[in-house]
Coordinates of C-alpha atoms in Angstrom, one line a residue:
M1 CA -0.1 0.0 0.0
D2 CA 1.3 3.4 -0.9
R3 CA 2.1 5.6 2.0
P4 CA 2.5 9.4 1.7
V5 CA 5.5 11.2 3.0
R6 CA 6.0 11.4 6.7
D7 CA 4.0 14.0 8.6
D8 CA 7.2 15.8 9.9
L9 CA 8.2 17.0 6.2
T10 CA 9.3 20.5 6.7
L11 CA 8.1 22.8 4.0
D12 CA 8.8 26.6 4.3
L13 CA 7.2 29.0 1.9
P14 CA 9.7 31.3 0.4
D15 CA 9.5 35.0 1.1
N16 CA 9.8 36.6 -2.4
A17 CA 7.7 38.6 -5.0
Q18 CA 6.6 35.6 -7.0
P19 CA 2.8 34.6 -7.1
V20 CA 1.9 32.4 -4.1
Y21 CA 1.4 29.3 -6.1
L22 CA 4.9 29.6 -7.5
R23 CA 6.2 30.1 -4.1
V24 CA 4.5 26.8 -2.9
A25 CA 6.0 25.0 -6.0
Q26 CA 9.4 26.4 -5.1
A27 CA 9.0 25.0 -1.5
V28 CA 8.1 21.4 -2.7
R29 CA 10.8 21.4 -5.5
G30 CA 13.3 22.1 -2.9
A31 CA 12.2 19.0 -0.9
L32 CA 12.5 16.9 -4.0
Q33 CA 15.7 18.3 -4.8
D34 CA 17.3 17.7 -1.5
G35 CA 16.0 14.2 -1.0
R36 CA 13.5 15.1 1.8
V37 CA 11.0 13.5 -0.6
A38 CA 12.3 10.4 -2.3
A39 CA 11.6 9.2 -5.7
G40 CA 8.3 7.1 -5.8
E41 CA 6.8 8.5 -2.7
L42 CA 3.5 10.1 -2.6
L43 CA 3.2 13.7 -1.3
P44 CA 0.8 14.6 1.5
S45 CA -2.6 15.3 -0.1
S46 CA -3.5 18.8 -1.5
R47 CA -5.9 19.3 1.5
Q48 CA -3.1 18.5 4.0
L49 CA -0.6 20.8 2.2
A50 CA -3.3 23.5 2.0
Q51 CA -3.7 23.4 5.8
R52 CA 0.3 23.3 6.3
F53 CA 0.6 26.4 4.2
Q54 CA -2.7 27.9 5.4
L55 CA -3.7 28.5 1.8
H56 CA -6.7 27.7 -0.5
R57 CA -6.5 24.2 -1.8
H58 CA -6.8 25.4 -5.3
T59 CA -3.7 27.4 -4.8
V60 CA -1.8 24.3 -3.8
M61 CA -3.2 22.2 -6.7
S62 CA -1.9 24.9 -8.9
A63 CA 1.5 24.7 -7.6
L64 CA 1.6 20.9 -7.9
D65 CA 0.4 21.1 -11.5
E66 CA 3.2 23.3 -12.1
L67 CA 5.5 20.7 -10.8
V68 CA 3.8 18.1 -12.9
A69 CA 4.4 20.1 -16.0
E70 CA 8.1 20.5 -15.1
G71 CA 8.5 16.7 -14.7
W72 CA 8.9 16.6 -10.9
L73 CA 5.6 14.9 -10.1
A74 CA 3.0 12.6 -11.5
N75 CA -0.6 13.2 -10.9
E76 CA -2.2 9.7 -10.1
P77 CA -6.1 9.9 -10.1
G78 CA -7.4 8.6 -6.7
R79 CA -3.9 8.4 -5.1
G80 CA -2.5 11.9 -5.3
Y81 CA 0.9 13.4 -6.6
R82 CA 4.0 11.0 -6.8
A83 CA 7.5 12.1 -6.8
L84 CA 9.3 11.1 -10.0
T85 CA 13.0 10.0 -10.1
N86 CA 15.2 13.0 -9.5
Q87 CA 18.4 11.3 -10.5
F88 CA 18.8 13.8 -13.4
F89 CA 19.2 16.4 -10.8
E90 CA 21.5 14.7 -8.5
T91 CA 25.2 15.4 -8.4
D92 CA 28.0 13.0 -7.7
A93 CA 29.9 14.2 -4.9
T94 CA 33.2 13.5 -6.7
Q95 CA 32.0 15.3 -9.9
Q96 CA 33.7 18.6 -10.6
P97 CA 31.4 21.6 -9.8
A98 CA 29.9 23.1 -12.8
S99 CA 31.5 26.6 -12.2
E100 CA 35.0 24.9 -12.4
R101 CA 34.3 22.5 -15.3
E102 CA 36.3 23.0 -18.4
F103 CA 35.1 22.7 -21.9
R104 CA 37.1 21.7 -24.8
L105 CA 37.8 24.7 -26.9
V106 CA 38.5 24.0 -30.5
R107 CA 39.2 27.8 -31.2
Q108 CA 39.7 30.8 -29.1
V109 CA 39.4 34.4 -30.4
Q110 CA 41.3 37.2 -28.7
T111 CA 40.1 40.8 -28.9
R112 CA 41.5 44.0 -27.7
E113 CA 39.6 46.4 -25.3
G114 CA 38.8 49.9 -26.2
L115 CA 40.0 53.1 -24.4
P116 CA 39.3 53.6 -20.8
D117 CA 36.5 56.0 -19.8
L118 CA 38.5 59.0 -18.9
P119 CA 37.6 62.8 -19.1
F120 CA 39.5 63.2 -22.5
R121 CA 39.2 60.3 -24.9
F122 CA 40.6 60.2 -28.4
P123 CA 39.3 56.9 -29.8
S124 CA 40.1 55.6 -33.2
G125 CA 37.5 56.4 -35.9
Q126 CA 34.5 57.2 -33.5
P127 CA 32.1 59.6 -34.8
D128 CA 30.7 62.4 -32.5
L129 CA 27.1 61.4 -31.6
R130 CA 26.5 64.6 -30.1
V131 CA 26.2 66.3 -33.5
F132 CA 24.3 63.3 -35.2
P133 CA 20.9 64.7 -36.5
A134 CA 19.0 62.3 -34.3
R135 CA 15.5 64.0 -34.7
E136 CA 15.7 63.8 -38.5
F137 CA 16.7 60.2 -38.4
Y138 CA 14.1 59.2 -35.8
R139 CA 11.5 61.1 -38.1
H140 CA 12.4 58.7 -41.0
A141 CA 12.1 55.8 -38.6
R142 CA 8.6 56.8 -37.6
E143 CA 7.6 57.2 -41.3
V144 CA 8.8 53.7 -42.1
L145 CA 6.8 52.3 -39.2
R146 CA 3.6 54.2 -40.3
R147 CA 4.1 53.1 -44.0
R148 CA 5.1 49.5 -43.8
A149 CA 2.8 46.7 -43.0
P150 CA 4.0 44.7 -40.0
D151 CA 4.3 41.6 -42.1
K152 CA 6.6 43.4 -44.5
L153 CA 8.8 44.9 -41.8
L154 CA 9.0 42.6 -38.8
G155 CA 9.3 39.2 -40.4
Y156 CA 12.2 37.2 -42.0
G157 CA 13.7 38.5 -45.2
E158 CA 16.5 38.2 -47.7
P159 CA 20.0 37.8 -45.9
S160 CA 21.8 40.0 -48.4
G161 CA 19.7 43.0 -47.6
R162 CA 16.5 44.9 -48.2
G163 CA 16.0 45.9 -51.9
L164 CA 15.4 49.5 -51.3
L165 CA 18.7 50.0 -49.2
K166 CA 20.6 48.2 -51.9
E167 CA 19.1 50.3 -54.5
Q168 CA 19.9 53.7 -52.6
L169 CA 23.4 52.2 -51.7
W170 CA 24.4 51.4 -55.3
A171 CA 23.4 54.9 -56.2
H172 CA 25.6 56.4 -53.6
L173 CA 28.4 54.1 -54.5
R174 CA 28.3 54.7 -58.1
R175 CA 28.4 58.6 -57.7
L176 CA 30.9 59.1 -54.8
R177 CA 33.0 55.9 -55.1
G178 CA 32.9 54.8 -58.8
L179 CA 31.8 51.3 -58.0
T180 CA 29.6 49.6 -60.5
E181 CA 30.6 46.0 -60.7
G182 CA 29.7 43.0 -58.3
E183 CA 26.9 41.8 -56.0
L184 CA 26.1 43.7 -53.0
V185 CA 25.6 42.1 -49.5
V186 CA 24.5 43.9 -46.7
T187 CA 26.1 42.9 -43.3
H188 CA 26.4 43.8 -39.7
G189 CA 29.1 46.2 -40.2
S190 CA 32.5 45.7 -42.0
Q191 CA 33.3 43.2 -39.2
E192 CA 30.8 40.6 -40.3
A193 CA 31.7 41.1 -44.0
I194 CA 35.3 40.3 -43.2
Y195 CA 34.3 37.4 -40.9
L196 CA 32.1 35.9 -43.7
I197 CA 34.7 36.3 -46.5
G198 CA 37.3 34.7 -44.1
Q199 CA 35.1 31.6 -43.5
L200 CA 34.5 31.2 -47.2
L201 CA 37.8 31.6 -48.5
V202 CA 40.4 30.6 -45.7
E203 CA 40.9 27.1 -44.4
P204 CA 42.8 26.4 -41.1
G205 CA 46.6 26.8 -41.7
D206 CA 46.1 29.0 -44.8
T207 CA 48.4 31.9 -45.1
V208 CA 46.7 35.4 -45.0
A209 CA 48.8 38.5 -45.8
V210 CA 47.8 41.5 -43.7
E211 CA 49.6 45.1 -42.9
E212 CA 52.1 44.5 -40.1
L213 CA 50.5 47.7 -38.6
G214 CA 46.8 47.1 -39.0
Y215 CA 43.3 46.6 -37.8
P216 CA 43.1 44.0 -34.9
P217 CA 39.3 43.2 -35.2
A218 CA 39.9 42.2 -38.8
W219 CA 42.8 40.0 -37.7
S220 CA 40.6 38.3 -35.3
A221 CA 37.8 37.6 -37.8
L222 CA 40.5 36.1 -40.1
R223 CA 42.1 34.0 -37.4
A224 CA 38.7 32.8 -36.5
A225 CA 38.6 31.1 -39.9
G226 CA 41.9 29.3 -39.1
G227 CA 44.1 31.8 -41.0
R228 CA 47.7 32.0 -40.4
L229 CA 48.5 35.8 -40.6
E230 CA 51.8 37.2 -42.0
G231 CA 52.5 40.8 -41.7
L232 CA 53.6 43.1 -44.7
R233 CA 55.7 46.1 -44.3
V234 CA 54.0 49.4 -44.0
D235 CA 55.8 52.8 -44.6
A236 CA 55.0 56.6 -45.5
Q237 CA 53.6 55.3 -48.8
G238 CA 51.5 52.5 -47.5
L239 CA 51.8 48.8 -47.9
D240 CA 55.1 47.8 -49.5
P241 CA 54.6 45.5 -52.6
D242 CA 57.9 43.9 -52.3
S243 CA 57.0 42.4 -49.0
L244 CA 54.0 40.8 -50.6
L245 CA 56.2 39.5 -53.5
R246 CA 58.6 37.8 -51.1
L247 CA 55.8 36.2 -49.1
C248 CA 54.2 34.8 -52.4
R249 CA 57.5 33.3 -53.3
R250 CA 57.8 31.5 -50.2
R251 CA 54.2 30.2 -49.7
K252 CA 50.7 30.1 -51.1
V253 CA 48.9 33.3 -50.1
R254 CA 45.2 32.7 -49.7
L255 CA 44.0 36.1 -49.1
L256 CA 45.4 39.8 -48.8
Y257 CA 43.7 42.1 -46.6
L258 CA 44.4 45.8 -46.7
T259 CA 43.1 49.4 -46.0
P260 CA 44.5 51.4 -49.0
L261 CA 42.8 54.8 -48.7
H262 CA 43.5 55.8 -45.1
Q263 CA 45.8 53.0 -44.0
Y264 CA 44.7 51.7 -40.5
P265 CA 46.4 52.9 -38.4
T266 CA 49.0 55.2 -40.0
T267 CA 46.5 57.0 -42.2
V268 CA 48.6 57.1 -45.2
T269 CA 47.0 56.7 -48.6
L270 CA 48.5 53.9 -50.8
A271 CA 50.4 55.5 -53.6
P272 CA 49.2 54.8 -57.3
E273 CA 52.4 53.0 -58.3
R274 CA 52.1 50.7 -55.4
R275 CA 48.4 50.0 -56.2
R276 CA 49.4 48.8 -59.6
A277 CA 52.2 46.8 -58.2
L278 CA 50.2 45.0 -55.6
Y279 CA 47.5 44.2 -58.1
A280 CA 50.0 42.9 -60.5
I281 CA 51.5 40.5 -57.9
A282 CA 48.1 39.5 -56.7
Q283 CA 47.2 38.7 -60.4
R284 CA 50.4 36.7 -61.0
Y285 CA 50.0 34.5 -57.9
G286 CA 46.2 34.3 -57.8
V287 CA 45.6 36.2 -54.5
P288 CA 42.2 37.6 -53.7
I289 CA 42.4 41.0 -52.2
L290 CA 39.9 42.1 -49.4
E291 CA 39.8 46.0 -49.6
D292 CA 38.5 47.7 -46.4
D293 CA 37.5 51.2 -47.3
Y294 CA 36.1 52.0 -44.0
D295 CA 35.9 56.0 -44.0
H296 CA 35.9 56.8 -47.7
E297 CA 33.7 59.8 -47.4
F298 CA 36.0 61.6 -44.9
H299 CA 38.8 62.9 -47.3
Y300 CA 39.7 66.7 -47.1
R301 CA 42.5 67.9 -49.3
C302 CA 41.2 66.6 -52.4
Q303 CA 38.9 64.0 -54.0
P304 CA 39.6 60.6 -52.4
V305 CA 41.4 58.1 -54.5
A306 CA 39.2 55.5 -56.2
P307 CA 38.9 52.1 -54.7
L308 CA 41.0 49.3 -55.9
K309 CA 37.8 47.6 -56.9
T310 CA 37.0 50.2 -59.5
R311 CA 40.1 48.9 -61.4
D312 CA 39.7 45.2 -61.1
P313 CA 39.8 43.5 -64.6
E314 CA 40.6 40.1 -63.1
G315 CA 37.9 40.2 -60.5
L316 CA 40.3 39.9 -57.6
V317 CA 39.1 42.4 -55.3
L318 CA 36.4 42.0 -52.6
Y319 CA 35.3 45.3 -51.2
C320 CA 33.8 46.0 -47.8
S321 CA 32.9 49.2 -45.9
T322 CA 30.7 50.2 -43.0
F323 CA 28.1 52.9 -41.9
S324 CA 29.4 53.0 -38.3
K325 CA 31.8 55.9 -39.1
V326 CA 29.2 58.0 -40.9
L327 CA 26.1 57.2 -38.8
F328 CA 26.7 55.8 -35.5
P329 CA 28.3 52.4 -34.2
A330 CA 25.1 50.9 -33.0
A331 CA 23.6 51.0 -36.4
R332 CA 25.5 47.8 -37.3
L333 CA 25.2 48.3 -41.1
G334 CA 27.8 47.5 -43.5
F335 CA 28.2 45.8 -46.8
A336 CA 30.4 43.8 -49.1
I337 CA 30.7 43.8 -52.8
V338 CA 31.9 40.4 -54.2
P339 CA 31.6 38.4 -57.4
K340 CA 28.3 36.8 -58.3
K341 CA 29.6 33.2 -57.6
L342 CA 30.5 34.4 -54.1
A343 CA 27.4 36.3 -53.2
G344 CA 25.1 33.2 -52.9
P345 CA 27.4 31.3 -50.6
M346 CA 27.9 34.5 -48.7
G347 CA 24.3 35.1 -48.1
E348 CA 23.7 31.5 -47.0
L349 CA 26.6 31.7 -44.5
K350 CA 25.0 34.9 -43.2
R351 CA 21.8 33.2 -42.8
V352 CA 23.5 30.8 -40.5
V353 CA 25.6 33.4 -38.6
S354 CA 23.1 36.1 -38.1
R355 CA 20.1 35.4 -40.3
Q356 CA 19.5 38.9 -41.6
N357 CA 20.0 42.7 -40.8
D358 CA 17.3 44.6 -39.0
H359 CA 14.5 45.6 -41.4
L360 CA 13.7 48.9 -39.7
M361 CA 17.3 50.1 -39.7
Q362 CA 17.7 49.2 -43.3
E363 CA 14.5 50.9 -44.4
T364 CA 15.2 54.1 -42.4
V365 CA 18.7 54.4 -43.7
A366 CA 17.4 54.0 -47.3
L367 CA 14.7 56.7 -46.8
W368 CA 17.3 59.1 -45.4
M369 CA 19.5 58.4 -48.3
R370 CA 16.6 58.9 -50.8
T371 CA 15.6 62.2 -49.3
G372 CA 19.1 63.5 -49.4
G373 CA 19.5 63.8 -45.6
F374 CA 22.3 61.3 -45.7
E375 CA 24.6 63.2 -48.0
R376 CA 23.8 66.5 -46.3
H377 CA 24.9 64.8 -43.0
L378 CA 28.2 63.7 -44.8
R379 CA 29.0 67.3 -46.1
R380 CA 28.4 68.7 -42.6
M381 CA 30.7 66.1 -41.1
R382 CA 33.4 66.6 -43.6
R383 CA 33.5 70.2 -42.7
L384 CA 33.4 69.6 -39.0
Y385 CA 36.1 66.7 -38.9
S386 CA 38.4 68.8 -41.0
A387 CA 38.2 71.9 -38.6
R388 CA 38.9 69.3 -35.8
M389 CA 41.9 67.9 -37.6
E390 CA 43.3 71.4 -37.9
A391 CA 42.8 72.0 -34.2
M392 CA 44.7 68.9 -33.3
L393 CA 47.5 69.5 -35.8
E394 CA 47.8 73.2 -34.4
A395 CA 47.9 71.7 -30.8
L396 CA 50.8 69.4 -31.8
Q397 CA 52.6 71.6 -34.2
D398 CA 55.9 71.4 -32.5
H399 CA 55.9 67.5 -32.9
L400 CA 56.4 65.2 -35.8
I401 CA 53.0 64.7 -37.2
A402 CA 52.2 63.8 -40.7
R403 CA 49.2 65.7 -42.1
P404 CA 46.8 63.1 -43.6
D405 CA 44.7 63.5 -46.7
G406 CA 41.6 62.3 -44.8
G407 CA 40.1 60.1 -42.2
M408 CA 39.3 60.6 -38.5
C409 CA 42.7 60.3 -36.8
L410 CA 46.3 61.4 -36.7
W411 CA 49.4 59.2 -36.5
A412 CA 51.6 61.2 -34.0
N413 CA 54.9 60.8 -33.0
L414 CA 55.9 62.9 -29.9
G415 CA 59.5 61.5 -29.8
V416 CA 59.0 59.4 -26.7
D417 CA 57.9 55.8 -25.8
A418 CA 54.3 55.6 -26.8
D419 CA 53.3 52.9 -24.3
Q420 CA 54.8 54.8 -21.4
L421 CA 53.1 58.0 -22.7
A422 CA 49.9 56.4 -22.9
R423 CA 50.2 55.4 -19.2
L424 CA 51.2 58.7 -18.0
A425 CA 48.5 60.5 -20.1
A426 CA 45.8 58.4 -18.5
E427 CA 47.0 59.5 -15.1
R428 CA 46.1 63.1 -16.4
G429 CA 42.7 62.0 -17.7
V430 CA 43.5 61.4 -21.3
A431 CA 43.0 58.1 -22.9
V432 CA 45.1 57.3 -26.2
Q433 CA 46.1 54.3 -28.0
P434 CA 49.8 53.6 -28.5
E435 CA 51.4 52.0 -31.7
S436 CA 51.8 48.5 -29.8
G437 CA 47.9 48.2 -30.0
Y438 CA 48.1 48.0 -33.7
R439 CA 51.1 45.8 -34.2
L440 CA 50.7 42.2 -35.6
S441 CA 54.0 41.3 -34.0
P442 CA 56.0 42.9 -31.2
G443 CA 58.0 46.0 -32.2
P444 CA 58.8 49.5 -31.3
S445 CA 56.0 51.7 -30.2
R446 CA 56.7 55.3 -31.2
H447 CA 53.4 56.6 -32.4
L448 CA 49.9 57.3 -30.9
R449 CA 46.6 57.0 -33.0
L450 CA 44.7 60.1 -32.0
G451 CA 41.1 60.3 -33.0
F452 CA 39.8 64.0 -33.5
A453 CA 36.3 63.3 -34.8
S454 CA 34.5 62.8 -31.5
S455 CA 35.9 65.8 -29.6
T456 CA 35.3 69.5 -29.9
P457 CA 38.2 71.9 -30.7
D458 CA 38.2 72.9 -26.9
E459 CA 38.4 69.3 -25.8
I460 CA 41.1 68.6 -28.3
R461 CA 43.2 71.6 -27.0
E462 CA 42.9 70.7 -23.4
G463 CA 43.4 67.0 -24.2
M464 CA 46.6 67.7 -26.3
Q465 CA 47.9 70.1 -23.7
R466 CA 47.8 67.3 -21.1
L467 CA 49.2 64.8 -23.5
V468 CA 52.3 67.0 -24.3
S469 CA 52.8 67.7 -20.6
A470 CA 52.8 63.9 -19.9
S471 CA 55.4 63.6 -22.8
F472 CA 57.9 65.6 -20.9
Q473 CA 58.1 62.8 -18.2
C474 CA 58.6 60.0 -20.8
D475 CA 61.8 58.5 -22.0
P476 CA 62.9 59.9 -25.4
V477 CA 63.2 57.5 -28.4
R478 CA 64.7 58.0 -31.8

């Protein structure tokens, strides 16, 4: 004959904000977990439990039914509620605690942290969100919400991007960048574009050529595909083609990643003769080129040099860029232009990785572009950032600073150890990134990458004054 649990079973009602029936369920569940109620035993009747808790019987029955749904109890008509086996929840005393358990990692990705939150921050390539025309942008977002039916805006869609955005983006790229050939794939920033291309083209152990001073997040994406990175020399004219030639003679290079317009981090523009030489080497050895044109619109001294992709007779160049520099980082909109045979696989891989981009963001940006607001914003930012660059150059006029043709940063040499300077500057409330943060391999750290776009001229002058003051306490380097 089945016997219920002994009468001295202790069940304390937890004191929390949950509904009463869930608190009862929590009390009974605790008794099942710690063995006060053994598997196979019948619980006291719902009437007895109601008396014990001084609650209505229906409240107790709701709690017990909750535990039936969770798999802790079985409701046997005419008998009551029986405890099911709880061996799934039991823990071997010799078993390693879950908090200390190690998982077998087949791949580990390392990223580098951003700048600390100090009163004066000069981050790399960050726009000034204080001057972003948020009201204008939000107005377009509201219009999209009014016009688009929910089933057209809130559901699943094509991973490669919304048609309206791709139409507006192609018009922009033809007019301002001279791009006309290839298939457009909308991505979560250029970072996802680099990651997807790496996954499609690079196998574990493949050699990937990158600039020896470069963009660490891109390196992380390419390493995640198993790429073995080899650094190529960068000087005052950009990437050195001879270093690529030497590497290609030694081993098969699966991919070349570079930032030719405003080299990251040095800001130099790749000279025309070097562009031709790099393309010729890539053509000879069959090396695809991944061109990251991350801030094309911010060029001040003259018209920006056309992307490598505009002169690509062999179809070697894969092109990517981002909206995070011209809109705001949280927009997470970027794109890639790839050959037709790569666009399909890239879209399918994107479907696996992130499914699609946000429809509302795509439609809002497309409407902003179609009404001309996007390009008006670009023109304002070019004027603003150019003035801020001049303010930073003036504040550092006694130091070795190369004037860039464009971009959002300076590559500054103050004649001292840059790592030491960054530490001392932080003590004075100034956050800057030294050269060592952009090196593929250890080497001298003489430069700082100083972003001017997100700071006002007054903030720039005060920050640079503190930075120069800190430099007087540093060890000089040649």
